[in-house]
Coordinates of C-alpha atoms in Angstrom, one line a residue:
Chain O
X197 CA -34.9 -2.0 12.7
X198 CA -33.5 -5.0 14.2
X199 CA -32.9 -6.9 10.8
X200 CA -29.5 -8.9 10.6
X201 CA -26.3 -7.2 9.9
X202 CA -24.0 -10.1 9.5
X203 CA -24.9 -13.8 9.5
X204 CA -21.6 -16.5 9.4
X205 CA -23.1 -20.1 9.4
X206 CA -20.5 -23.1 10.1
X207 CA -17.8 -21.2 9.0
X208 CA -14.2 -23.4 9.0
X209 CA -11.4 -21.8 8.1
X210 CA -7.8 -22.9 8.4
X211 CA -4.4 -21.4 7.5
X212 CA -1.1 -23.5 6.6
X213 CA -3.1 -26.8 7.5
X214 CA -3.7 -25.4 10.9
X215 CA -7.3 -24.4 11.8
X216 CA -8.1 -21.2 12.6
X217 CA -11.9 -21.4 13.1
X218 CA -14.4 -24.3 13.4
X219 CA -18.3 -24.4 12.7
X220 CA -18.2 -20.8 13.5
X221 CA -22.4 -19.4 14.0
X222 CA -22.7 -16.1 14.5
X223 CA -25.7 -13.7 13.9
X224 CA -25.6 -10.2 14.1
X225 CA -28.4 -7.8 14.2
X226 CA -28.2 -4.1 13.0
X227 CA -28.1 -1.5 16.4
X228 CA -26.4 -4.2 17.7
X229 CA -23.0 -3.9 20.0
X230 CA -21.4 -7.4 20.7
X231 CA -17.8 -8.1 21.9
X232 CA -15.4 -11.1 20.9
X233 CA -13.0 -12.1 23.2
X234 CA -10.9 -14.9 23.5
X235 CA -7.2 -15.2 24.8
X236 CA -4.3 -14.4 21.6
X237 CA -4.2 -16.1 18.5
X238 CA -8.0 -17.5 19.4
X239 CA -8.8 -16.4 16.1
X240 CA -10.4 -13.1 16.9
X241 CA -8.9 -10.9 14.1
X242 CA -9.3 -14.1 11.7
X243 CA -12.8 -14.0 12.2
X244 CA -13.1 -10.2 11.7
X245 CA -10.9 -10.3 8.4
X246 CA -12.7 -13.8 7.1
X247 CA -16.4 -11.5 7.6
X248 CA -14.5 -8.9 5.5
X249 CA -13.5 -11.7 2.7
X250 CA -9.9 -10.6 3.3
X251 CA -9.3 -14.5 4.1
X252 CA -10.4 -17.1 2.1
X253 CA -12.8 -19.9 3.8
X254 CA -12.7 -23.6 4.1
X255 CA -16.3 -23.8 4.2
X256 CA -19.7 -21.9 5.2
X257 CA -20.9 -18.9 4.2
X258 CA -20.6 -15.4 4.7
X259 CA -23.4 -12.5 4.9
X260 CA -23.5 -8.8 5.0
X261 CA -26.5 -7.2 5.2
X262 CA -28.1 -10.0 3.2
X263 CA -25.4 -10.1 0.7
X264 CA -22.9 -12.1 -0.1
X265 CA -20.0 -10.7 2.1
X266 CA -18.2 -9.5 -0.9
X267 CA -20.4 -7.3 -2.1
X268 CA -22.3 -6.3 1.5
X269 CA -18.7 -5.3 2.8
X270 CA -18.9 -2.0 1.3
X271 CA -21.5 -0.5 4.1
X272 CA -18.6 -1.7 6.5
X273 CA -15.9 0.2 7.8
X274 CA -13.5 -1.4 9.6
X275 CA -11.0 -0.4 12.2
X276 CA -7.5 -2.8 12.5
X277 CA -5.3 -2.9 14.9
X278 CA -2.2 -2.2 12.7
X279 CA -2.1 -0.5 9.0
X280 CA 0.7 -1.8 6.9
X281 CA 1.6 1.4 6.2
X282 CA 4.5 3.3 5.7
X283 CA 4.8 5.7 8.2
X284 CA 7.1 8.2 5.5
X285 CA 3.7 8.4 3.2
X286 CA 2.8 11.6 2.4
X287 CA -0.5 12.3 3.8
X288 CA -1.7 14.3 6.2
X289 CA -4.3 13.3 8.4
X290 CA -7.1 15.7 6.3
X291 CA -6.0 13.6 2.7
X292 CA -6.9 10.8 5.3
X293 CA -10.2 11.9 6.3
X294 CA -10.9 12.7 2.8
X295 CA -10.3 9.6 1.4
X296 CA -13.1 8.3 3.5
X297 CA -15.5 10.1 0.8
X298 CA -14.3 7.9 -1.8
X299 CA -17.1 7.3 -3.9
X300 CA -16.4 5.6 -6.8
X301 CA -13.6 5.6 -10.0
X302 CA -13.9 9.1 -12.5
X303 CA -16.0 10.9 -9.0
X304 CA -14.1 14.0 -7.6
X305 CA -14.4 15.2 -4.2
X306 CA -17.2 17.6 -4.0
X307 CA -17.4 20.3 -1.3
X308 CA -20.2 18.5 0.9
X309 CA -17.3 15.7 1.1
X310 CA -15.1 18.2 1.9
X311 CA -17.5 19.5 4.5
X312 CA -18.5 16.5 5.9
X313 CA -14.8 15.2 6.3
X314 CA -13.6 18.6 8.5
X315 CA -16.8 18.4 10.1
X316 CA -15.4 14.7 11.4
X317 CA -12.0 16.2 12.2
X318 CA -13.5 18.7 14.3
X319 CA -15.9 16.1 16.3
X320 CA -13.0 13.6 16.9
X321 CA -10.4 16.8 18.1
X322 CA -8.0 15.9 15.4
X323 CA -8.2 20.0 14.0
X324 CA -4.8 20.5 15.4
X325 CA -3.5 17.6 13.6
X326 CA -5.2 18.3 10.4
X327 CA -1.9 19.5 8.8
X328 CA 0.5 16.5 10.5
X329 CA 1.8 13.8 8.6
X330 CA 0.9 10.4 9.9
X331 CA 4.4 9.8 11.5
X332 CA 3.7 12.9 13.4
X333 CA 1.1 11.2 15.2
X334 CA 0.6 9.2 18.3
X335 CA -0.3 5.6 18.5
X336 CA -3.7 6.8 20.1
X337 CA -3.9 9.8 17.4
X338 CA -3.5 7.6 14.6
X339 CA -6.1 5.2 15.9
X340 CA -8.8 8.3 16.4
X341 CA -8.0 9.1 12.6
X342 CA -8.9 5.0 11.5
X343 CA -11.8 5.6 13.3
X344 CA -12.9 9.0 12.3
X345 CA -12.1 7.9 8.4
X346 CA -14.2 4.7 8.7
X347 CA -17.5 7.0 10.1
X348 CA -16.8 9.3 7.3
X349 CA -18.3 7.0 5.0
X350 CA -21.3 6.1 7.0
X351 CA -21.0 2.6 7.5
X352 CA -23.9 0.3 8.6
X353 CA -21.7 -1.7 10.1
X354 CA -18.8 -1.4 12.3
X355 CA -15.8 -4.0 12.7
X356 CA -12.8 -2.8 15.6
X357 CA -9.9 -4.9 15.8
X358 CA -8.9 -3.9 19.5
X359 CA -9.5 -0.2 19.2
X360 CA -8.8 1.0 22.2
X361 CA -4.9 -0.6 22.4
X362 CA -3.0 2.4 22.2
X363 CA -4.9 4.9 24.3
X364 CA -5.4 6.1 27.5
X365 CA -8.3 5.5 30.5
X366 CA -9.9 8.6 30.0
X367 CA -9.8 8.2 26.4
X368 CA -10.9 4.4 26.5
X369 CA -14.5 5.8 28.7
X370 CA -14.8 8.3 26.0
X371 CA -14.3 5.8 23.2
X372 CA -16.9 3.6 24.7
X373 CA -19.4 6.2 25.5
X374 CA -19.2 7.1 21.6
X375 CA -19.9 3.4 20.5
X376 CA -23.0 3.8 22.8
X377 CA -24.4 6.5 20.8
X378 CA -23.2 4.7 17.2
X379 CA -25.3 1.1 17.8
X380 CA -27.9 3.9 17.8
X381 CA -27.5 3.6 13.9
X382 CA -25.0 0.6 12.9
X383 CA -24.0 -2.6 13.8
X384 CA -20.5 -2.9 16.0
X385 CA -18.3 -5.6 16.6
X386 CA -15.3 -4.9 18.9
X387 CA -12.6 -7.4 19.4
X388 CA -11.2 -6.5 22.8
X389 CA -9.2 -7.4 25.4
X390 CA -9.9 -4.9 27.9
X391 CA -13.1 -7.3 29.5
X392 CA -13.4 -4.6 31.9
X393 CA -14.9 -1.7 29.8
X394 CA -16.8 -4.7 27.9
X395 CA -18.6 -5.8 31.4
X396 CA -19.7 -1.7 31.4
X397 CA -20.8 -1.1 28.5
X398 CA -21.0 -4.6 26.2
X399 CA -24.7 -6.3 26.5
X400 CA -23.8 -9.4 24.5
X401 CA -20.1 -11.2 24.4
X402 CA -18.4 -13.7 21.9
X403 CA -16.0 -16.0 23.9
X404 CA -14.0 -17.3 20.6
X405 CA -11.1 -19.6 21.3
X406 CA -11.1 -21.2 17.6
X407 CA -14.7 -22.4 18.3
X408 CA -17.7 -19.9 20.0
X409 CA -17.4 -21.4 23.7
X410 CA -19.8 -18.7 24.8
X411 CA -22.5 -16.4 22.9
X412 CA -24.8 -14.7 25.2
X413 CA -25.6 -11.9 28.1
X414 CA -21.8 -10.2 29.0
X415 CA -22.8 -10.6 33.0
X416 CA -23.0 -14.3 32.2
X417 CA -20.5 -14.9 29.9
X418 CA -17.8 -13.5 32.2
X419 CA -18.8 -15.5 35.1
X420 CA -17.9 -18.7 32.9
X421 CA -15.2 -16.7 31.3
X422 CA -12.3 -18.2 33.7
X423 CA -13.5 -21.6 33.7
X424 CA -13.4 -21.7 30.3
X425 CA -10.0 -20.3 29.7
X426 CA -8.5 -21.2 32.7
X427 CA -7.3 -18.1 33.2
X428 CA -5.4 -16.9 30.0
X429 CA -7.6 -14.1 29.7
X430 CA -6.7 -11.7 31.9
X431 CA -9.2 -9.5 32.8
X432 CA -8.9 -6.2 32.9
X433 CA -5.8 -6.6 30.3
X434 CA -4.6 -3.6 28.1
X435 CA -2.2 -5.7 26.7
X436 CA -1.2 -4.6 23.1
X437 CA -0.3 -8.1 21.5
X438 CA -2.6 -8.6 18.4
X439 CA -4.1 -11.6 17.1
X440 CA -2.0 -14.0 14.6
Chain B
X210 CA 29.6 21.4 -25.0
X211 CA 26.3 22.3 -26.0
X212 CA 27.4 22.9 -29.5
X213 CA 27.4 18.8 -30.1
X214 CA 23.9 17.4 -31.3
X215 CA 24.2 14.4 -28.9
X216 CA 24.8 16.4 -25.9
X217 CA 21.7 18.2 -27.0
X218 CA 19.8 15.2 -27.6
X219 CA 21.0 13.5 -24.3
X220 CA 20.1 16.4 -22.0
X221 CA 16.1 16.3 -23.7
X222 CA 16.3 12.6 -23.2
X223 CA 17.6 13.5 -19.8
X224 CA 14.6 15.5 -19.1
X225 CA 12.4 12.9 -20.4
X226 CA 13.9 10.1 -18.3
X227 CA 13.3 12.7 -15.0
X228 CA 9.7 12.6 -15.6
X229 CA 8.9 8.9 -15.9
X230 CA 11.3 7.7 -13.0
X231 CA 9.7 10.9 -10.8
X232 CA 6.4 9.3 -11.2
X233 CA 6.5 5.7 -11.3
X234 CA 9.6 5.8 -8.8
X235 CA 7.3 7.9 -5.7
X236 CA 4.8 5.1 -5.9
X237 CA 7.8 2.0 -6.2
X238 CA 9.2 3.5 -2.8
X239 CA 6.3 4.1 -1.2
X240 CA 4.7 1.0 -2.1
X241 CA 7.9 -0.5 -0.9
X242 CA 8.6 -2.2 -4.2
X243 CA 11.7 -1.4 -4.8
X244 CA 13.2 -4.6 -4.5
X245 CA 10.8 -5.5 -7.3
X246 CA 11.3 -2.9 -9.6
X247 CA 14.8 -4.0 -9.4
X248 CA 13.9 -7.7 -10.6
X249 CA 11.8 -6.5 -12.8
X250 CA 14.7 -4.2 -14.3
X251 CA 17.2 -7.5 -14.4
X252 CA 14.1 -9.8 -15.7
X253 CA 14.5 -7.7 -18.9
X254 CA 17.8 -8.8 -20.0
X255 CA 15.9 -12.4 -20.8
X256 CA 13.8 -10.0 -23.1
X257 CA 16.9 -7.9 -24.7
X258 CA 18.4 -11.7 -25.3
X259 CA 15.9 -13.0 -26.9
X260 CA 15.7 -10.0 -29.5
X261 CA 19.1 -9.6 -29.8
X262 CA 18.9 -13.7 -31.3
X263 CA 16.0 -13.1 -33.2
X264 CA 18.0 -10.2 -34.9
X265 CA 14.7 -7.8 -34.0
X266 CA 15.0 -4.7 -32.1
X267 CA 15.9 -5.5 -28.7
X268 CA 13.3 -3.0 -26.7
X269 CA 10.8 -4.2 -28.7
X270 CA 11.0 -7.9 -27.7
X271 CA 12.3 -7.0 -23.8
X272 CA 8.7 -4.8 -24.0
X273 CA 5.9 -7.3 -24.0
X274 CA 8.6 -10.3 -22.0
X275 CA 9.6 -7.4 -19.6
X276 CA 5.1 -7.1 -18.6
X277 CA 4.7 -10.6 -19.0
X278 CA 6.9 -11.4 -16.4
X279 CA 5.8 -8.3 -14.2
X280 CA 2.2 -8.9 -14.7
X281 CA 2.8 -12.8 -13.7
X282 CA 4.6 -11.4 -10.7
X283 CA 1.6 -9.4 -9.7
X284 CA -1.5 -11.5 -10.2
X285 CA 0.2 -15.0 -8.5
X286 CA 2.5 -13.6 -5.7
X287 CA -0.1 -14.2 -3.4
X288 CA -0.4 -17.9 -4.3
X289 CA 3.0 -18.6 -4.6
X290 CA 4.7 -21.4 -2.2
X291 CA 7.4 -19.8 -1.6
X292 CA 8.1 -16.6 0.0
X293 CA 7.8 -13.5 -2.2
X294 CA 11.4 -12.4 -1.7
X295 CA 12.9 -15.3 -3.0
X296 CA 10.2 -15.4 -5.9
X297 CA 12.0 -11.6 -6.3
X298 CA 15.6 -13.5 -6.4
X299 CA 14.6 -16.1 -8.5
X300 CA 12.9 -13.8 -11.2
X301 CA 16.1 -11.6 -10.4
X302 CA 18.5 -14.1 -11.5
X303 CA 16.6 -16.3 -14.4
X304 CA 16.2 -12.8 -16.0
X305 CA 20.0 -12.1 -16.3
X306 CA 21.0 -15.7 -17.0
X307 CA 18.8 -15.9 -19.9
X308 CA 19.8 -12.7 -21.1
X309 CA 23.5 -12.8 -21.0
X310 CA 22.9 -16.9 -22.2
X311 CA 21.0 -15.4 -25.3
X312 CA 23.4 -12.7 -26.0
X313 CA 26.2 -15.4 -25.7
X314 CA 24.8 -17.2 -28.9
X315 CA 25.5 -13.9 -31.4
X316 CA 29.0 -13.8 -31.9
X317 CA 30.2 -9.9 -31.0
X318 CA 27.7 -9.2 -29.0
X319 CA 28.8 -9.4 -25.3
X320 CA 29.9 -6.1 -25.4
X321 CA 25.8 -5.9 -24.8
X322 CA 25.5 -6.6 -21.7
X323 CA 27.7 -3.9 -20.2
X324 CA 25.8 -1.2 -21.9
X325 CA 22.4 -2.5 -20.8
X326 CA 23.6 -2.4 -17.2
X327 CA 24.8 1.4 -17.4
X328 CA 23.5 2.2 -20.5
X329 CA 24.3 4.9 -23.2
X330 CA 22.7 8.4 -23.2
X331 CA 25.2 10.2 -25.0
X332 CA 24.2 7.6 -27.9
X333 CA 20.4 8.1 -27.8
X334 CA 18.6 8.2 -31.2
X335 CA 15.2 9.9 -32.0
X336 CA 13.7 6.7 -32.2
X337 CA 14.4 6.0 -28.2
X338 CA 13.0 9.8 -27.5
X339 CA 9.5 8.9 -29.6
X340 CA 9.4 6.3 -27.3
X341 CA 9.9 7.8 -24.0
X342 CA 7.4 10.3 -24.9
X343 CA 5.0 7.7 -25.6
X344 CA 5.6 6.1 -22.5
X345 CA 5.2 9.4 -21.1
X346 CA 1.8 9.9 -22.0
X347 CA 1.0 6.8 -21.3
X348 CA 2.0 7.2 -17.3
X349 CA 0.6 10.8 -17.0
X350 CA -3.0 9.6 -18.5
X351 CA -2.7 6.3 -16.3
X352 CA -2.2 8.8 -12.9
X353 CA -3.9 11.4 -13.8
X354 CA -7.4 9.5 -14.2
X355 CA -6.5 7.0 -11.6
X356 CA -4.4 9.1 -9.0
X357 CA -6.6 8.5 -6.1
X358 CA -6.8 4.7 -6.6
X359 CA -3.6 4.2 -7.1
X360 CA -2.8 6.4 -3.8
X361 CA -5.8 4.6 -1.7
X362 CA -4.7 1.1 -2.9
X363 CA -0.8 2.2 -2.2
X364 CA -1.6 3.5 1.4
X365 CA -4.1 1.1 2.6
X366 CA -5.0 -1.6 0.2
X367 CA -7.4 -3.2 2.7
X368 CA -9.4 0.2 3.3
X369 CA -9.3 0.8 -0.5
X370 CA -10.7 -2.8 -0.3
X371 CA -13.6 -1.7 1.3
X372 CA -14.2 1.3 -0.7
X373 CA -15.0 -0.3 -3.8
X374 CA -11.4 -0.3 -5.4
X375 CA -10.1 -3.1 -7.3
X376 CA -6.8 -3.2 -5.8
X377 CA -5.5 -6.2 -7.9
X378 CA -6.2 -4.7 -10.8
X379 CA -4.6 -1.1 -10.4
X380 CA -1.5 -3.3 -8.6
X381 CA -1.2 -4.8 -12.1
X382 CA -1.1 -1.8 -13.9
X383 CA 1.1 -0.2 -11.5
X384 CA 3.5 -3.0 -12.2
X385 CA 3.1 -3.0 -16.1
X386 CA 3.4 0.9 -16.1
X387 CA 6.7 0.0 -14.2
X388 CA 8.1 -2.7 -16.3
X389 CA 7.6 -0.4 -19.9
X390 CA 9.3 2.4 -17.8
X391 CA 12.1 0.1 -17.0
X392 CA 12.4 -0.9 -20.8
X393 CA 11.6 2.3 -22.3
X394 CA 15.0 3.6 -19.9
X395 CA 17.0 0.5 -20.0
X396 CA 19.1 1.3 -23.3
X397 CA 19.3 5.0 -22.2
X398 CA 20.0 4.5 -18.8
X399 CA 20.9 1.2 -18.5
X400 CA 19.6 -1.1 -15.3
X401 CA 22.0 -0.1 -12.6
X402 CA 21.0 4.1 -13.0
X403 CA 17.2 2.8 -13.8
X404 CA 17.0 1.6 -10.5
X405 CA 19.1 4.5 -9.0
X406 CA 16.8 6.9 -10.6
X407 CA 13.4 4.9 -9.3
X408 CA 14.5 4.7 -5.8
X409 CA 17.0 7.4 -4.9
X410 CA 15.3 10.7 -5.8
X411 CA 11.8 9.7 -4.1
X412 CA 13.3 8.4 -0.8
X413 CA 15.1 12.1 -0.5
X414 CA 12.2 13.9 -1.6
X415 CA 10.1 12.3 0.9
X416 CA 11.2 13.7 3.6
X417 CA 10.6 17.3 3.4
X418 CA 7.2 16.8 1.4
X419 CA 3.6 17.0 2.7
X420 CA 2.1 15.5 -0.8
X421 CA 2.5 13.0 -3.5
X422 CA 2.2 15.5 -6.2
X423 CA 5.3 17.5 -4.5
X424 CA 7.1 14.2 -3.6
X425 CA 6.8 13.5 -7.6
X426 CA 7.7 17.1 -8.4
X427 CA 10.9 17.0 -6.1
X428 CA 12.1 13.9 -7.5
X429 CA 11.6 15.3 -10.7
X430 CA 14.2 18.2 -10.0
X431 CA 16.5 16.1 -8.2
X432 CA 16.4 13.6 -11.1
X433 CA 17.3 15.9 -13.5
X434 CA 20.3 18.0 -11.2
X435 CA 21.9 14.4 -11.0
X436 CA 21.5 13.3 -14.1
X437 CA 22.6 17.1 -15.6
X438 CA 25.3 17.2 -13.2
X439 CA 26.5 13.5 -13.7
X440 CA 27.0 14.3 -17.8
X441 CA 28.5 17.8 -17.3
X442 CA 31.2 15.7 -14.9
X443 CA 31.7 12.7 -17.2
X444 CA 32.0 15.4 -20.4
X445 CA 34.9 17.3 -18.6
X446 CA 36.9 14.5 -17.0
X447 CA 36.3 11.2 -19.2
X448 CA 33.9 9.9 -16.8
X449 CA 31.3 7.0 -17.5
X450 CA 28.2 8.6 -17.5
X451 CA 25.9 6.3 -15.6
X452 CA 28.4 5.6 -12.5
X453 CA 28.7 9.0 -12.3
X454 CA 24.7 9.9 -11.7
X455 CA 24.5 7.1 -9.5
X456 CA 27.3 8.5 -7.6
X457 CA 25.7 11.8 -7.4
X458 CA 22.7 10.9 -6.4
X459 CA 24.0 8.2 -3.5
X460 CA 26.5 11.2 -2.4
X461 CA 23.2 13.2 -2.0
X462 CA 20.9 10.8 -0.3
X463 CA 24.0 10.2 2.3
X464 CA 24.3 14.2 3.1
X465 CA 20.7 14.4 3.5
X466 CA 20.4 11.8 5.5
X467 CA 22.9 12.7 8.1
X468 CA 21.8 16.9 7.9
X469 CA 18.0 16.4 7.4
X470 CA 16.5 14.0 10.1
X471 CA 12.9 13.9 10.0

């Protein structure tokens, strides 16, 4: 049960010249729920997208599930913060859902995928906005759909890209509640700002400012979190600004 | 003026025209390519040129130059070192320079480059109709098997990514599939209407569709009412053709937008 979901071993990466990420170690086990954090353009989304092999790397290597991270990313879904999209597509948020149950070139949709994807519209309250085109939706609506599309497929692992940026309190508790019950079956890394859900319900925390400053217990990691950053963490921060 | 064969013939190559730009144009717009498509429209005078001096048929040289230069365009416009816009100007401008440059060397034929850029279709042969059917087929087979690729990879290239989809591969098909569209139409339609048909229809129909197939099915109709309506207007008052569906269809896209928000 607690084999390893992701490994990154002295990972560098650098873009334009600059670096980005140095000797990055990281080890993931599956059922696990771990948080990176780290003030803006720390490298945070860099990391996430360099796992996926969206980005190429300096040096180091890469693993999903035991696999090279090109192949193992397929048992991943992944949640970012924006999707270059244009918002005059036409979709609605059920082609959406249903395009979750991709499963491969010359496969149709069968009924069970059609099944399973309204059964994940219902669960995630999206029924009424089955029908709606995305630039109908909210900020917080469209973000329930990326999530909701990326369980749809049954991912063993789970990559967030500061999830919970365009919703509400109430919404946030009930966000976190539900990545409770998911480590139950997948891996989850959430890139976060909002350090004061992650001291309720985060056991282990990243503290990523190009480097890992901090891997460990949350309770610990935040009482070293100021000193570390001297204060540009702010923290209990909704702020919306994403990483470059 | 029905009763004139080439009135017949340019109403079916009219029809034919409305199909390919329906479907390839709904995925240039909302792939936001339409910039491209344009430079890949101009790169083909350097194609027409070069046939034009090597005294071979014209479309059948601009062809394979037209994908070269699109399919180049696809696979290294992520490695470039210079922005991909100015790649676009740059591919934009070489394209018509080496064209008109070529053309410049047979004596009598400048007269060329004005019909390439608004085209002919009241002077379209049954040769030019073979081959828009061709390319016709060609399209239909390519969406039909591959619609939901090419719509994952369009929306969300990273998700489609993760899915399994090799995104680079249908991007350069999707660019191939729009160069021969842009060739196939460039001596019927010429390059200024080409790009008036890709883009203008599509961004209309957009907005009062829930689905691709409907968007392409709209732009389909509204293809062929502007293209209909822009012969029946240059037939009854001496009217170039081509300025005259791109006039249309701009006149259209302005009314809609001011009485249909979204």
């Amino acid at each position: 049960m607690n084999s390893t979901a992701i490994s990154v071993k002295n990972l560098c990466l650098s873009i334009n010249g600059q670096s980005i990420l140095e000797n990055i170690n990281l080890n993931v086990k599956s059922n696990e729920l771990i948080s990176v954090i780290g003030p803006n353009g720390s490298g945070k989304t860099t990391l996430l997208r360099a796992i996926l092999g969206f980005i190429k790397i300096d040096s180091g290597s890469i693993e999903i599930l035991g696999e090279q991270n090109i192949k193992g990313r397929l048992h991943v879904g992944y949640i970012p913060q924006f999707i270059k999209r244009d918002s005059d597509f036409p979709l609605t948020v059920r082609d959406i859902m249903l395009s979750g149950k991709y499963s491969g070139y010359f496969r149709k949709y069968s009924k069970e995928d059609i099944h399973s994807a309204d059964k994940y519209i219902e669960e995630f309250s999206l029924s009424r906005l089955k029908n709606k085109r995305i630039h109908e939706l909210s900020g917080g609506e469209m973000q329930r759909v990326l999530i909701a599309r990326a369980l749809v497929r049954n991912p063993k692992i789970l990559l967030m890209d500061e999830p919970t940026s365009s919703v509400d309190k109430k919404s946030q508790d009930e966000f976190f509640m539900l990545l409770s019950r998911l480590r139950e079956r997948m891996a989850i890394i959430l890139v976060t700002h909002d350090l004061g859900a992650v001291s309720t319900y985060i056991e282990r925390i990243i503290c990523l400012n190009h480097k890992i400053n901090y891997d460990g217990p949350t309770a610990e990691g935040l009482t070293k979190l100021d000193e570390t950053y001297k204060g540009s963490i702010n923290i209990i921060n909704h702020s919306h600004h994403g990483d470059k | 003026m029905f009763e004139y064969r080439f009135i017949q013939i340019a109403f079916i190559a009219s029809l034919l025209i409305s199909i390919l730009s329906a479907v390839i144009g709904t995925f240039v717009v909302m792939r936001k390519m339409t910039s491209i498509a344009g430079s890949i429209a101009h790169s083909a005078f350097g194609g027409l040129g070069l046939g034009l001096l090597l005294n071979l048929n014209p479309v059948y040289i601009a062809i394979p130059f037209t994908m070269a230069v699109a399919g180049f365009f696809s696979l290294f416009k992520k490695a470039m070192r210079i922005s991909e816009e100015s790649a676009l100007t740059i591919i934009w401008s070489f394209g018509m320079s080496l064209g008109i440059l070529l053309m410049n060397f047979k004596a009598g034929f400048s007269g060329e480059v004005l019909g390439y850029l608004f085209g002919s279709i009241l002077a379209v042969s049954m040769s030019d109709i073979g081959l828009m059917l061709a390319s016709i087929l060609l399209t239909l087979l390519a969406f039909g098997i591959f619609s939901r690729e090419i719509v994952l990879s369009s929306f969300d290239e990273e998700f489609a990514i993760l899915c399994g989809i090799n995104t680079k591969l249908f991007d350069l098909i999707f660019y191939m599939l729009t160069a021969l569209t842009v060739v196939i139409l460039i001596k019927v339609a010429g390059v200024l209407v080409i790009i008036a048909f890709l883009t203008i229809p599509p961004i209309i129909a957009r907005r009062f569709v829930k689905s691709i197939l409907k968007m392409i099915f709209l732009s389909f109709a509204l293809n062929l009412v502007f293209s209909f309506s822009g012969m029946i207007l240059s037939f009854y008052f001496d009217l170039p053709t081509g300025p005259s569906i791109v006039m249309i269809s701009i006149l259209t896209l302005f009314l809609v937008s001011v009485f249909k928000r979204k």
